[in-house]
Every structure is written in C-alpha cells, then in structure tokens.
Amino acid sequence: MKIVATKENLLEGINTVQKAVSHKNTIPILEGIYLKAKNNFLYFAATDLEIGIECKVQVNVIEEGEIVLPARHFSDLVRKLPNTKITITYLSDILGVSIEYNEAQVHLKGWPGEEFPKIPDLEGNFQLELHTSLLKNMIKQTLFATSADENRPIFTGVLFEINDNQLSMVSTDTHRLVLRIGKINNNTERNLNLIIPGKTLSEVHRIMKDDEDSIKITGNNNQIAFQTQDTRIISRIIEGKFPDYNQVIPTSYKTLIKVKTKDFQETIERANLFSSEKDGTSIIKLSVKDSLLAVLSQSEMGKVEEKLPIYFEGDNIEIAFNAKYLLEVLKVIDSEDINMTLSGPLNPGIIRPGNHNNYTYLLLPLRTV
Amino acid sequence: MKIVATKENLLEGINTVQKAVSHKNTIPILEGIYLKAKNNFLYFAATDLEIGIECKVQVNVIEEGEIVLPARHFSDLVRKLPNTKITITYLSDILGVSIEYNEAQVHLKGWPGEEFPKIPDLEGNFQLELHTSLLKNMIKQTLFATSADENRPIFTGVLFEINDNQLSMVSTDTHRLVLRIGKINNNTERNLNLIIPGKTLSEVHRIMKDDEDSIKITGNNNQIAFQTQDTRIISRIIEGKFPDYNQVIPTSYKTLIKVKTKDFQETIERANLFSSEKDGTSIIKLSVKDSLLAVLSQSEMGKVEEKLPIYFEGDNIEIAFNAKYLLEVLKVIDSEDINMTLSGPLNPGIIRPGNHNNYTYLLLPLRTV
C-alpha cells in the first residue's frame, strides 16, 4: 500500500470512523482504524462489533493494499501534521507504515489488514429514504429522552415505527416520553417496528452532513444500516417489545397555556439553581392563574419566583415538574412558542411546538407536599 | 443595603474576586463573596486567608450597607440573569438579599458583612511600579516552571529580586530554571528578595487588564499587594531562601544553534506523541550536525524522525531532553527564533529568545543509554 494524501483527507476519514473504535482492550485490533487503498480511494473503517462505521475519501493511490493502525496514535499524529503532502507507505518489516512529510518520517506499527473483522453488507429486507436534515432533527428531538440504564435495554434505544410513508420515532426513560413524526421519501415496507441503539443514532447525527440530500436506511430484524454516498453506519438492533405509547398520550385536557419557549427556558434555568433534591434536580412549581404563569423553586439557600405572561384557556392549576426534564425539551423544540396542556396536578403534562403537531413530549408531574 | 446594577457590573466584580473564594469548607463564610455598597460603588471581596482579592464597581447605591453571599449560588445566578436592571436589597428577616429583575424575585441567604475577615491595608516598607503588560509577560514566562510539590514551598513560588531599577523573576522545579529580567518604573527600595506564591501570580495575570497602565506593588517581609485603580490582590510571601541561580547559569558554550521557534515546537509536539516513559513524558533526542537539527523520539509503537534547518556554530552534539520541558518554554517565548547553547550531552542547555537577552531558560539533559 502506498498513498499520497492531504492532512484534510486523512482527518475526514479519521473523524468519521473514530467513535466506533473499541476502548474495551479485549481485542487489540479493534483499537485500530482499518485503511484500504483501492481505485483512488482510501477506505476507513472501525468497529466495536456493536456499531461499525465506514467511509471513503479520494486520495492518490500509488499502490493498493490494506493495514490497521492504532487509532489514538494515528489520529493524534494526523491532527498535528503540517498542511503539506503526506505519503503513507506499507512497511512489511515493522508490520506498519511509514508516514512521510517535508523532511520527516514517522514509523507506526499496526496490524495486518486481513485480520480486521469485515463490516458486513446487509441483506436488507427493507429499504427507505429520509431527508438528512429531517432525520437529524428527529434524532435530536428524541435521543435525549432515552434511558442510560442498561438493565432495561429497550429504553436505551429509540423506537422506529413505520406506517406507510410515516416514520414515528419514540423514546422514553419511564419519567417522560417523546413522539416525533416525520415523512419518508421512499419506502419498500408498509409496516415496521425496530428499536435502534441510542449510540448508533448519536453517531448518525454526528457524522451525517446536512449537505447530503438524503439518507438510505436498510435493514433486517438484526441489523440496520444508515448510508450516504461516502459513509455507512451499521448497527445491531435492540431486541424486545416497546410499550404501546399511543395508550399513554392523553387526548383531552383541562388547561392549555402558550408561552415563549426561550423565556420559559431561561426562567427555569435560574430556578434550577436552587436545587432542592440531593441528586441535584430541582422541583419546579408552576402555578397558572389569570394569564400569568408563576414559576417557583426553593431550597435551604433561598428561592426564585418569576412570573411569565401566557395565553391561557381552561382551569387554573398548580403542578410540579423536574426542572431537568423541562429544560431538555425546551432546548430541542424549534418553535418560538410552546403549547402545554395539563389535566390536573397528578396527570401527565403534554408539551408541543406552538406551530406543529409532529412533536409530542409527555412528562409525569412530581407529587409535592 | 440597596443597589441598582447591571448584569455586567455584577459579573465584573464576581469574576475578579472569585478565585480567592475558599473551597475548604472549614470556615463557611469564606465560601462567600463580601459585598459593600458605599459612595456609589459596590465593593467585592473574597479571601481564603492566603490570598485576598478586592475590587470596586460603579453602581447606583440607594442605601449603603454590607452582606456576604454564597459565591457559587450568587455567581451562577448572575450569569443566568437577563440583561436588565437588577435591584439587590438587604433582607434582615432571612439575613440575605432580595434580587429583583423584570417580574422576578430571588431570595438568597448569606452571612452578616461584619463577620467577614478584613483584608488588611499593607504597612508597606517598599513600593514599586511596573508596566502591567510587562509584569503579565514576566509572569507568563516564569510561572510554568514552578514546582507543584508543596513539600518544598520555595519552589512553588517565583523569586522577585530587585537591584536598583531591575526586577529579576526566577523560578525552578529543580529540572529547569527560568530567569526573566524587566525594568521597574519607580522604586523605593534598592535591594529586595521575596518569594511570591505561584497562585498569587496566576491571579495577577488573570485579573489585571492590559489596558491598565501600570501596577503598583507594595509590601513588607510577610505580605505583598498588587494594586491598580479598581483592584487589589494581597498575598502572603513564601518564607525561605531561594538558591543562588547565578551560579548555575553557564557563561560559555560549545555549540550554538538558532532555529525557528514555531517549527521546532510543532516538531516536538509530533515527536511527543511517541511517549517512551510510563508517566507520559517523552525523551526527545536532538542531534546537531551539518546545519541540520535532527529530532528523534521512539517508543514500542514506532518512531518520529524530523530534520530542521538551523544556523549553527561550534561542535556537533547529540543530547536528550524531556519533551514537556522543551514544549513549555517554546510556547511562552515570544520571538520568531530561539538560540540554544549547549556544552556537551551531560551539561545543561540554555534557551534564549533570538532577539533578546532578558530571558534565560536552563534545562538539564536526560541521560540515555
């Protein structure tokens, strides 16, 4: 293998695959980045056997071949290289490469390319396409509500549910639930129901570029792949049955308020400074009365009390929520106003964008004395 | 106490004094920021009894008075306040303050102002003045070479040595030594010799603004104060006798090289990736021959070898240094080129700016097999 590339070429490949590199130290070669030079492309790949990422970058290939290089050393070095022509040549005597630039030469030991586990081509039994920016937005709006508790794996992922040309993404950590609906461009499958690991979606969000028109999603009951022209992310699917979310979303309410998203967020951020619980969460009390929303929190250090103007229909109400769960949704909701509907202090509250019905956030209230 | 201020007013005061707030939890009131409203100024102060910082900010004082507020809560809150008029009023019933802005009210408990330890006015027996930018540069160029080892306190500080109108700042951690010389504007004392804690100098560097013309330094054998129009930092002095540094700086050499500072730094940064020692430091071998400087480092992962063009006088030489100690000086030296003088592989190397004699960095070589 021998290639000539720029620092930018190499960084693009490294940055794309890097998060799939294993840090478990059990299989040394998985701590590496696989490189293959072929047909004027340098292919990059990394996998921890749960998620695999591949991409290709156009470079000048002088001799085809493959190698696996230790990810941390290779990436740290490339980041510090000067902006000049970089030549990478396979060195059989050290089972590694020589990296040359200006008057300098680096030798870096690696592993044989053929020992790296192949990232499989999916035998897909479904295939669909979404706008990249839509998928990224749907991930941003659902991923934060997944659970980190590995004892209940289904809640660490996001449900992908397909009905005709509609994709519903749903996540919950049992304290709150998010439902985001989006439109599919192309679809081979009328009905589908898969739980995709949070880490995979986080990588799709990080790697896929907004200038890509659309993302192709293929898969079967075990694996799913997200693909653009130059990049492919493949991941296992989480086994299990997601709870029936339609059942828990209420269809009626007793109180509707409309409030400016940013003002509400900033008020809660201040109120959150007076955390009343040992784990650092704050109980925020909301009191709706006479077209004003009063937000109150208190701790032994003192208290915050702010009043916000709102549009208001229905019953007056006092209700308490966890500040963190309110803040997280206000940060990802993209509308100037939000609608909040409530059905009494012991029933879940619903938050939706002021201008859309494609997003529903359900939040359980806290009981206060 | 009652004042009206802007968010910017309050932040300026908080940011200035914040690093002197104690985190030791032994005397609760020292975790607070002292506020005093008087003569249209709000005075801020904090101290951990080793260092004290005071400053004043112009605000609208409606009623004079004082209070101590918990630093973390007060500072977190102010950072999140909207950009609007903020009224702070003493509340005797909670022994704290009410902070009002827009339609909001925060109550924050504190401590009585009179219980806060006074930061003393220094009975100075010396007084001198330096350009602010010069003092900040001198701190930047010496502070990094102090030791973190509290068992040998004198090496955790920087020596201030005054002879007539010259200030010499010296620091060492026993592996390397820095001497920086600067000119004093005004001076009441012909000879002086003090060791100032590194933390104090770090705060002087952080707080003092480059737009201040000069800094007044006053002190006695126990304490030193750095003062500008609005800010005062007072600190203990470290007891003990600093070693005679003049004795260790060699006056002759066998090899002189001149190299581009930035190129040398970037080369060592790459070489430093192949760390050969368990503590993460790398041994960098320098080889000077035929107007070329070869830089080599190697580990079990591989090696880096780069060649740099140099100006060169004297003997060829091979010598090894700790990469970290080379990098730290190259980052703070402000000249395009550096001069390095060497006297054989077992004697210290000297690095100086290419265009000045006001800065001397002495570095012990490493023995390599």
XYZ file of C-alpha atoms in Angstrom:
738
model
C 0.000 0.000 0.000
C 1.184 3.471 -0.878
C -0.887 6.657 -0.986
C -0.382 10.400 -1.154
C -2.986 12.471 0.703
C -3.573 15.779 2.463
C -3.991 16.253 6.179
C -7.629 17.205 5.485
C -8.247 13.907 3.606
C -6.916 11.867 6.480
C -8.723 13.869 9.171
C -12.042 13.499 7.392
C -11.742 9.721 7.419
C -10.467 9.530 10.983
C -13.142 11.852 12.389
C -15.897 9.895 10.676
C -14.998 6.433 11.945
C -13.324 7.298 15.228
C -16.285 6.875 17.580
C -16.709 3.243 16.505
C -13.195 2.362 17.671
C -13.354 -0.019 20.625
C -11.969 1.042 24.009
C -12.535 -2.259 25.729
C -8.969 -3.558 25.327
C -10.181 -7.117 24.823
C -9.424 -7.435 21.100
C -6.389 -5.219 20.351
C -7.036 -4.873 16.599
C -10.418 -3.236 17.351
C -8.498 -0.318 18.869
C -7.320 0.341 15.358
C -8.583 2.091 12.251
C -8.689 -0.089 9.143
C -7.328 1.539 5.978
C -7.677 0.192 2.454
C -6.244 1.885 -0.633
C -8.151 0.969 -3.793
C -9.251 2.675 -7.040
C -8.053 6.142 -5.956
C -9.985 5.939 -2.722
C -8.743 5.438 0.808
C -11.380 3.479 2.748
C -11.576 3.939 6.518
C -13.375 1.551 8.886
C -13.726 0.975 12.607
C -15.980 -1.236 14.695
C -16.508 -2.316 18.287
C -18.691 -5.189 16.988
C -21.872 -3.352 18.129
C -21.533 -0.485 15.692
C -19.417 -0.265 12.551
C -18.598 2.857 10.554
C -17.039 3.010 7.087
C -16.237 5.854 4.756
C -14.140 6.594 1.705
C -12.037 9.609 0.802
C -10.477 10.377 -2.588
C -6.652 10.270 -2.472
C -3.797 9.467 -4.838
C -3.317 5.677 -4.665
C 0.118 4.604 -5.898
C -0.136 1.022 -4.692
C -3.265 -0.731 -3.444
C -3.272 -2.515 -0.096
C -4.612 -2.528 3.459
C -3.406 -2.042 7.051
C -4.855 -1.428 10.531
C -3.255 1.445 12.505
C -3.644 2.162 16.237
C -6.461 4.749 16.311
C -5.185 7.029 19.055
C -1.619 7.337 17.785
C -2.684 7.704 14.156
C -5.320 10.310 14.935
C -3.149 12.334 17.351
C -0.359 12.391 14.794
C -2.531 13.421 11.841
C -4.029 16.276 13.895
C -0.535 17.635 14.469
C 0.767 17.222 10.911
C 1.650 20.293 8.843
C -0.591 21.169 5.871
C 1.561 19.503 3.258
C 1.681 16.407 1.063
C 1.620 13.261 3.207
C 2.825 9.913 1.891
C 1.817 6.707 3.662
C 3.673 3.543 2.674
C 3.244 -0.008 3.957
C 6.383 -1.313 5.699
C 6.436 -5.096 5.884
C 9.426 -5.269 8.248
C 7.605 -3.458 11.094
C 4.122 -4.579 10.003
C 3.103 -0.963 9.862
C 3.536 2.174 7.823
C 5.960 4.944 7.135
C 4.320 8.387 7.142
C 6.400 10.991 5.316
C 6.007 14.796 5.132
C 8.604 17.512 4.463
C 11.938 16.361 5.923
C 10.270 13.995 8.361
C 9.490 10.333 8.670
C 7.237 8.577 11.180
C 7.139 4.807 11.625
C 3.917 3.484 13.129
C 3.302 -0.198 13.874
C -0.094 -1.748 13.133
C -1.893 -4.997 12.412
C -2.453 -6.904 9.142
C -5.481 -5.548 7.280
C -6.882 -9.009 6.577
C -7.281 -9.684 10.321
C -9.763 -6.827 10.753
C -13.383 -8.051 11.064
C -15.340 -7.289 7.902
C -18.256 -4.930 8.305
C -20.985 -6.969 6.584
C -23.057 -5.912 3.620
C -26.620 -6.030 4.886
C -29.019 -8.489 3.376
C -31.781 -5.960 3.794
C -35.419 -6.915 3.737
C -36.468 -3.281 3.897
C -35.212 -0.012 2.480
C -36.354 3.561 2.967
C -35.102 7.082 2.405
C -35.341 10.276 4.509
C -34.106 13.816 4.107
C -30.840 14.051 6.054
C -31.812 17.237 7.851
C -35.170 15.746 8.860
C -33.595 12.578 10.263
C -31.001 14.610 12.181
C -33.709 16.814 13.653
C -35.804 13.776 14.633
C -32.775 12.248 16.365
C -32.027 15.487 18.229
C -35.610 15.701 19.427
C -35.885 12.112 20.696
C -32.429 10.869 21.736
C -32.191 12.907 24.967
C -35.210 11.133 26.463
C -33.683 7.634 26.258
C -32.569 5.919 29.434
C -28.955 5.193 30.364
C -29.977 2.122 32.368
C -28.515 -0.928 30.600
C -30.716 -3.223 32.716
C -33.680 -2.267 30.562
C -32.114 -2.223 27.087
C -35.242 -1.252 25.122
C -35.318 2.136 26.857
C -31.701 2.860 25.853
C -32.854 2.920 22.228
C -35.334 4.797 20.084
C -38.324 3.054 18.505
C -38.559 3.389 14.701
C -42.134 2.680 13.712
C -43.145 2.853 10.085
C -46.708 3.055 8.824
C -46.961 3.679 5.111
C -44.978 6.852 4.426
C -44.799 7.985 8.043
C -41.899 7.356 10.429
C -42.609 7.672 14.162
C -39.602 7.863 16.464
C -40.389 7.238 20.141
C -38.213 7.246 23.243
C -38.856 7.070 26.969
C -36.982 6.667 30.224
C -40.298 5.968 32.048
C -40.404 9.531 33.504
C -41.213 11.132 30.165
C -41.961 10.035 26.605
C -41.262 11.651 23.238
C -43.042 11.014 19.958
C -41.683 12.619 16.783
C -43.352 12.043 13.417
C -41.719 12.564 10.016
C -42.348 11.844 6.361
C -40.450 9.173 4.435
C -39.395 9.773 0.803
C -39.238 6.170 -0.404
C -40.290 3.029 1.313
C -40.357 -0.671 0.436
C -42.034 -1.730 3.661
C -45.538 -0.784 4.767
C -45.131 -1.633 8.459
C -42.005 -1.895 10.554
C -41.086 -1.730 14.198
C -37.430 -1.616 15.325
C -35.543 -0.340 18.372
C -32.246 1.337 17.404
C -29.444 1.850 19.984
C -29.039 5.434 21.188
C -25.305 5.349 20.483
C -25.948 4.483 16.833
C -28.332 7.407 16.378
C -25.922 9.705 18.138
C -23.258 8.728 15.551
C -25.692 9.148 12.644
C -26.431 12.645 13.954
C -22.740 13.467 14.393
C -21.413 12.067 11.130
C -24.065 12.669 8.523
C -23.635 16.052 6.872
C -26.535 18.420 6.287
C -25.396 18.935 2.696
C -26.213 15.295 1.922
C -29.661 15.251 0.367
C -30.942 12.054 1.852
C -30.019 9.020 3.902
C -30.831 5.500 2.819
C -31.829 3.157 5.630
C -31.706 -0.582 5.007
C -32.000 -3.475 7.382
C -33.475 -6.673 8.633
C -34.542 -7.923 12.042
C -30.984 -7.996 13.401
C -29.159 -5.075 11.857
C -29.747 -1.657 10.408
C -27.560 0.464 8.119
C -27.589 4.227 7.502
C -25.943 5.149 4.242
C -24.975 8.203 2.202
C -22.726 8.407 -0.840
C -19.447 8.102 1.108
C -20.399 6.862 4.564
C -22.092 3.805 6.029
C -23.036 3.155 9.662
C -24.169 -0.320 10.563
C -25.534 -1.356 13.923
C -27.258 -4.135 15.802
C -30.934 -3.684 16.665
C -32.172 -3.907 20.268
C -34.374 -6.932 20.859
C -37.605 -6.577 22.761
C -41.054 -5.057 22.540
C -41.520 -1.331 23.040
C -44.542 -0.354 25.199
C -47.667 0.880 23.428
C -47.070 4.595 23.569
C -50.382 5.615 21.997
C -52.162 4.392 25.074
C -50.387 6.808 27.437
C -50.757 10.022 25.444
C -53.956 11.759 26.655
C -56.324 13.131 24.031
C -58.086 15.726 26.173
C -57.008 18.386 28.688
C -58.352 20.846 31.251
C -55.760 23.640 30.877
C -53.949 24.971 27.818
C -51.162 27.523 28.052
C -48.989 29.025 25.346
C -45.664 30.565 26.426
C -42.479 31.894 24.731
C -40.030 28.975 24.569
C -36.861 30.967 25.274
C -38.305 32.990 28.169
C -39.662 29.840 29.779
C -36.289 28.084 29.343
C -34.297 30.957 30.884
C -36.674 31.229 33.820
C -36.361 27.519 34.560
C -32.563 27.680 34.232
C -32.489 30.281 37.002
C -34.999 28.404 39.137
C -32.914 25.248 38.653
C -30.014 26.884 40.538
C -31.915 26.376 43.778
C -31.889 22.617 43.676
C -33.932 21.017 46.353
C -33.006 17.386 45.860
C -29.831 15.566 46.821
C -29.210 14.378 43.264
C -29.103 17.991 42.070
C -32.528 18.010 40.444
C -34.909 20.804 41.289
C -38.613 20.671 41.769
C -40.182 23.479 39.776
C -43.676 24.510 40.792
C -45.845 26.010 38.076
C -48.922 27.972 39.012
C -51.311 29.087 36.260
C -53.753 31.858 37.146
C -55.122 34.974 35.428
C -52.998 34.755 32.242
C -49.791 34.540 34.272
C -47.536 31.551 34.770
C -45.705 31.711 38.112
C -42.555 29.583 38.314
C -41.256 28.836 41.822
C -38.380 26.824 43.232
C -36.840 26.893 46.666
C -34.108 25.294 48.726
C -32.499 25.993 52.070
C -30.352 28.656 50.326
C -33.321 30.733 49.216
C -35.891 30.831 46.449
C -36.619 32.010 42.912
C -40.066 33.260 41.899
C -40.730 34.543 38.386
C -43.894 35.416 36.506
C -44.341 34.960 32.745
C -47.186 36.275 30.543
C -49.055 33.444 28.787
C -52.016 32.718 26.560
C -54.369 30.653 28.699
C -57.559 28.550 28.345
C -59.334 26.416 30.934
C -58.812 25.754 34.639
C -56.293 27.359 36.987
C -53.768 24.780 38.149
C -50.713 24.214 40.359
C -48.354 21.443 39.259
C -44.712 20.460 39.856
C -42.120 19.068 37.438
C -38.472 18.043 37.478
C -36.567 21.083 36.132
C -34.141 18.954 34.117
C -36.954 17.271 32.173
C -38.499 20.626 31.294
C -35.158 22.141 30.262
C -34.191 19.264 27.988
C -37.286 19.527 25.831
C -37.221 23.348 25.694
C -33.670 23.165 24.312
C -34.585 20.936 21.345
C -38.025 22.242 20.461
C -37.534 24.509 17.444
C -40.574 26.772 17.756
C -40.874 30.257 19.190
C -43.799 29.265 21.431
C -44.791 26.026 23.081
C -48.245 24.750 23.958
C -48.547 22.971 27.273
C -51.716 21.063 28.075
C -52.482 19.866 31.592
C -55.186 17.689 33.162
C -54.785 18.288 36.880
C -51.741 18.180 39.176
C -51.405 14.368 39.199
C -51.773 13.690 35.471
C -49.060 13.981 32.822
C -48.432 17.300 31.091
C -48.010 17.498 27.320
C -45.671 19.931 25.580
C -45.934 20.553 21.819
C -44.427 23.147 19.480
C -46.706 26.180 19.035
C -46.876 25.665 15.266
C -46.782 21.881 14.712
C -48.370 18.615 15.698
C -45.390 16.485 14.692
C -43.822 16.507 18.158
C -45.293 15.404 21.483
C -43.487 15.426 24.836
C -45.252 13.756 27.740
C -43.964 14.453 31.236
C -45.083 12.981 34.550
C -45.608 15.551 37.318
C -43.973 15.307 40.751
C -46.049 14.989 43.867
C -45.251 17.742 46.329
C -46.350 18.006 49.948
C -28.110 47.941 51.696
C -29.889 48.622 48.412
C -28.282 48.959 44.982
C -29.326 49.004 41.339
C -26.800 47.490 38.904
C -26.451 45.795 35.530
C -25.596 42.158 34.981
C -22.261 43.332 33.548
C -21.455 45.318 36.760
C -22.080 42.301 38.942
C -20.223 39.864 36.685
C -17.148 42.077 36.605
C -16.926 42.060 40.386
C -17.670 38.358 40.729
C -15.170 37.303 38.047
C -12.424 39.403 39.637
C -12.669 38.062 43.176
C -13.988 34.569 42.526
C -10.696 32.652 42.524
C -9.930 33.809 46.073
C -13.109 32.179 47.418
C -12.210 29.306 49.723
C -13.256 25.755 48.844
C -12.008 24.154 52.023
C -15.369 24.108 53.806
C -13.762 24.807 57.164
C -14.981 28.393 57.631
C -18.350 28.685 55.834
C -18.283 32.478 55.443
C -15.086 32.198 53.335
C -17.173 30.382 50.688
C -18.908 33.713 50.227
C -18.310 36.942 48.346
C -18.334 40.059 50.515
C -20.326 42.989 49.098
C -20.287 46.546 50.439
C -22.317 49.402 48.950
C -20.772 52.802 49.646
C -20.369 56.132 47.793
C -21.861 54.851 44.527
C -19.509 51.890 44.426
C -20.180 48.253 45.082
C -17.047 46.711 46.657
C -16.417 42.995 46.150
C -14.000 40.924 48.252
C -13.065 37.284 48.751
C -10.276 35.571 50.628
C -9.110 32.097 51.595
C -6.746 33.696 54.155
C -3.732 33.009 51.885
C -4.793 35.338 49.107
C -7.326 38.131 49.219
C -8.833 39.974 46.236
C -10.864 43.175 46.331
C -12.350 45.342 43.617
C -14.929 48.061 43.192
C -17.531 48.644 40.503
C -19.626 51.770 39.977
C -23.340 51.153 40.604
C -26.340 53.108 41.807
C -26.280 52.928 45.624
C -29.674 53.703 47.179
C -28.771 52.611 50.693
C -25.268 51.805 51.963
C -24.563 48.507 53.724
C -22.778 45.166 53.519
C -23.528 41.425 53.177
C -21.723 38.166 52.341
C -23.430 35.962 49.723
C -22.641 32.319 48.921
C -20.225 32.590 45.978
C -21.405 29.675 43.870
C -25.122 30.434 44.061
C -24.627 34.167 43.574
C -22.293 33.734 40.628
C -24.368 31.007 38.908
C -27.468 33.160 39.262
C -25.876 36.371 37.959
C -24.516 34.510 34.910
C -28.065 33.448 34.039
C -29.778 36.797 34.654
C -31.316 38.694 31.743
C -29.649 41.939 30.593
C -31.884 44.255 32.561
C -31.882 46.464 35.669
C -31.110 44.377 38.748
C -32.007 45.563 42.237
C -30.325 43.969 45.261
C -31.857 44.744 48.660
C -30.764 43.570 52.102
C -33.429 41.433 53.807
C -32.925 41.296 57.556
C -35.529 38.550 58.112
C -33.591 35.962 56.063
C -30.153 37.524 56.694
C -29.675 37.755 52.971
C -30.820 39.672 49.950
C -33.682 40.001 47.565
C -32.543 40.168 43.917
C -35.206 41.660 41.652
C -35.354 41.855 37.827
C -38.364 42.110 35.497
C -41.272 40.210 37.055
C -38.986 38.062 39.178
C -37.673 37.925 42.690
C -34.887 35.763 44.106
C -34.203 35.373 47.808
C -30.647 34.346 48.680
C -29.425 33.734 52.220
C -25.981 34.939 53.282
C -23.865 35.940 56.280
C -23.508 39.287 58.104
C -20.972 41.523 56.359
C -19.211 42.465 59.594
C -18.230 38.817 60.207
C -16.133 38.682 57.035
C -12.369 38.880 57.731
C -10.990 42.286 56.735
C -8.373 42.238 54.005
C -5.653 44.334 55.669
C -4.161 47.554 54.359
C -0.473 46.770 53.988
C 2.008 48.639 56.095
C 4.418 48.597 53.197
C 8.129 49.139 53.634
C 8.653 49.078 49.899
C 6.775 50.264 46.858
C 7.474 49.906 43.161
C 5.667 50.235 39.852
C 5.769 48.165 36.644
C 4.008 48.349 33.301
C 1.049 45.982 33.506
C 1.796 44.284 30.198
C 5.436 43.756 31.207
C 4.521 42.197 34.548
C 1.947 39.922 32.886
C 4.504 38.806 30.315
C 7.104 38.157 33.019
C 4.580 36.053 34.943
C 3.646 34.064 31.831
C 7.309 33.354 31.106
C 8.232 32.166 34.625
C 5.171 30.705 36.307
C 5.084 27.453 34.302
C 8.498 26.385 35.641
C 7.440 26.418 39.312
C 7.019 23.144 41.139
C 3.701 21.734 42.356
C 5.399 19.923 45.247
C 4.156 21.517 48.483
C 6.914 19.751 50.438
C 9.417 22.277 49.102
C 7.405 25.507 49.285
C 10.068 27.867 47.904
C 9.905 26.112 44.523
C 6.120 26.611 44.331
C 6.744 30.351 44.128
C 8.627 32.799 41.933
C 11.582 34.786 43.266
C 11.270 38.580 42.930
C 14.741 40.049 43.146
C 15.218 43.787 42.840
C 18.518 45.505 42.171
C 18.186 49.219 41.538
C 15.691 49.579 38.688
C 15.825 45.969 37.560
C 13.404 43.220 38.554
C 14.557 39.616 38.116
C 11.899 36.917 38.332
C 13.256 33.398 38.824
C 11.538 30.037 39.095
C 12.702 26.438 39.148
C 11.376 22.951 39.791
C 14.972 21.602 40.012
C 14.756 20.139 36.458
C 14.881 23.547 34.788
C 15.291 27.165 35.799
C 13.922 30.392 34.313
C 15.311 33.889 34.719
C 13.339 36.841 33.331
C 14.594 40.403 33.708
C 12.443 43.538 33.427
C 12.672 47.259 34.079
C 10.918 48.925 37.024
C 9.319 52.374 36.599
C 9.505 53.594 40.185
C 11.191 52.078 43.151
C 11.670 52.992 46.819
C 13.895 50.051 47.624
C 17.351 49.415 46.158
C 17.569 45.720 47.025
C 14.826 43.230 47.700
C 14.382 39.489 47.638
C 10.933 37.864 48.030
C 9.318 34.577 47.011
C 5.729 35.077 45.817
C 3.257 32.151 45.672
C 2.524 30.860 42.170
C -1.235 31.036 42.780
C -0.981 34.752 43.572
C 0.890 35.479 40.355
C -1.563 33.387 38.394
C -4.371 35.587 39.738
C -2.446 38.792 38.997
C -2.038 37.546 35.422
C -5.705 36.610 35.124
C -7.262 39.671 36.718
C -5.103 42.643 35.789
C -6.212 44.159 32.492
C -3.767 45.098 29.771
C -5.445 48.487 29.451
C -4.231 49.413 32.947
C -1.065 51.425 32.517
C 0.849 50.164 35.499
C 0.625 48.034 38.608
C 1.761 49.266 41.997
C 3.434 46.642 44.154
C 3.749 47.281 47.869
C 4.768 45.020 50.685
C 6.833 44.020 53.655
C 8.522 40.811 54.715
C 5.234 38.974 55.271
C 2.815 40.201 52.629
C 2.712 41.698 49.186
C -0.025 43.628 47.391
C -0.608 44.208 43.659
C -2.816 47.185 43.007
C -4.449 49.052 40.139
C -7.107 51.741 40.262
C -10.007 49.382 40.975
C -8.438 46.106 42.056
C -6.145 44.919 44.834
C -4.641 41.459 45.339
C -2.905 40.775 48.633
C -0.976 37.629 49.434
C 1.370 36.057 51.935
C 5.021 35.681 50.973
C 6.769 32.290 50.985
C 9.423 32.034 53.701
C 12.817 30.580 52.894
C 15.938 31.240 50.917
C 15.950 30.780 47.135
C 19.072 29.040 45.737
C 21.724 31.204 44.092
C 20.646 30.946 40.472
C 23.550 32.943 39.027
C 25.872 30.139 39.996
C 24.111 27.535 37.837
C 23.758 29.509 34.601
C 26.806 28.735 32.448
C 28.602 31.636 30.785
C 30.263 29.715 27.943
C 29.167 27.054 25.457
C 30.493 24.677 22.824
C 27.524 24.663 20.408
C 25.156 27.431 19.357
C 22.095 26.781 17.222
C 19.378 29.154 16.042
C 16.067 27.599 14.981
C 12.529 28.832 14.107
C 10.506 28.693 17.325
C 7.223 27.550 15.779
C 8.752 24.843 13.562
C 10.729 23.471 16.496
C 7.607 23.463 18.685
C 5.463 21.633 16.117
C 8.164 19.043 15.501
C 8.449 18.318 19.209
C 4.682 18.125 19.562
C 4.629 15.335 16.972
C 7.633 13.589 18.487
C 5.960 13.825 21.892
C 3.160 11.538 20.652
C 5.528 8.605 20.878
C 5.994 8.752 24.618
C 8.542 6.344 25.923
C 8.060 6.827 29.656
C 5.316 5.480 31.885
C 4.378 8.956 33.138
C 3.623 10.050 29.556
C 6.785 12.124 29.070
C 8.881 11.544 26.018
C 12.597 11.570 25.638
C 13.487 13.731 22.647
C 16.915 13.184 21.146
C 18.464 16.145 19.380
C 21.333 15.612 17.009
C 23.168 18.636 15.584
C 25.277 18.055 12.509
C 25.958 19.879 9.247
C 23.497 22.752 9.762
C 20.662 20.333 10.416
C 18.900 19.584 13.682
C 17.549 16.031 13.755
C 14.771 15.419 16.282
C 14.095 11.786 17.178
C 11.728 10.031 19.552
C 10.697 6.423 19.683
C 8.534 4.021 21.632
C 7.302 0.465 21.150
C 4.617 1.855 18.799
C 7.070 3.350 16.359
C 9.201 6.439 15.914
C 9.267 10.024 14.667
C 12.332 11.487 12.970
C 12.326 15.052 11.638
C 15.048 17.330 10.354
C 15.039 21.126 10.755
C 17.328 23.670 9.090
C 19.332 25.686 11.626
C 22.025 28.299 11.960
C 24.901 26.535 13.666
C 28.268 27.338 15.317
C 30.662 25.044 17.177
C 30.724 21.317 17.869
C 28.361 18.613 16.614
C 26.383 17.161 19.518
C 23.791 14.549 20.484
C 21.706 15.374 23.550
C 18.350 14.293 25.029
C 15.677 16.359 26.771
C 12.235 15.841 28.278
C 9.769 16.878 25.544
C 7.410 18.563 28.006
C 10.117 20.885 29.293
C 11.046 21.928 25.750
C 7.433 22.488 24.720
C 6.566 24.624 27.728
C 9.277 27.176 27.055
C 8.670 27.260 23.282
C 5.022 28.145 23.963
C 5.815 31.242 26.057
C 8.891 32.579 24.289
C 7.697 35.467 22.131
C 10.420 35.545 19.473
C 10.423 34.117 15.966
C 13.733 32.301 16.532
C 15.382 30.864 19.590
C 19.061 30.485 20.389
C 20.048 27.255 22.085
C 23.542 26.914 23.530
C 24.930 23.546 24.578
C 28.098 22.382 26.341
C 28.130 18.649 25.777
C 25.485 15.941 26.321
C 25.674 15.923 30.129
C 25.625 19.674 30.770
C 22.545 21.926 30.870
C 21.248 23.518 27.695
C 20.292 27.196 27.575
C 17.428 28.583 25.509
C 17.087 32.316 24.882
C 14.929 34.420 22.533
C 16.714 35.118 19.239
C 16.412 38.869 19.736
C 16.774 39.468 23.483
C 18.915 38.731 26.481
C 16.152 39.370 29.021
C 15.066 35.726 29.190
C 17.122 32.635 30.053
C 15.808 29.076 30.267
C 18.166 26.450 31.647
C 17.268 22.807 31.113
C 19.025 19.702 32.400
C 19.580 16.989 29.764
C 18.456 13.367 30.205
C 20.963 10.559 30.232
C 20.144 7.978 27.612
C 21.654 4.560 27.168
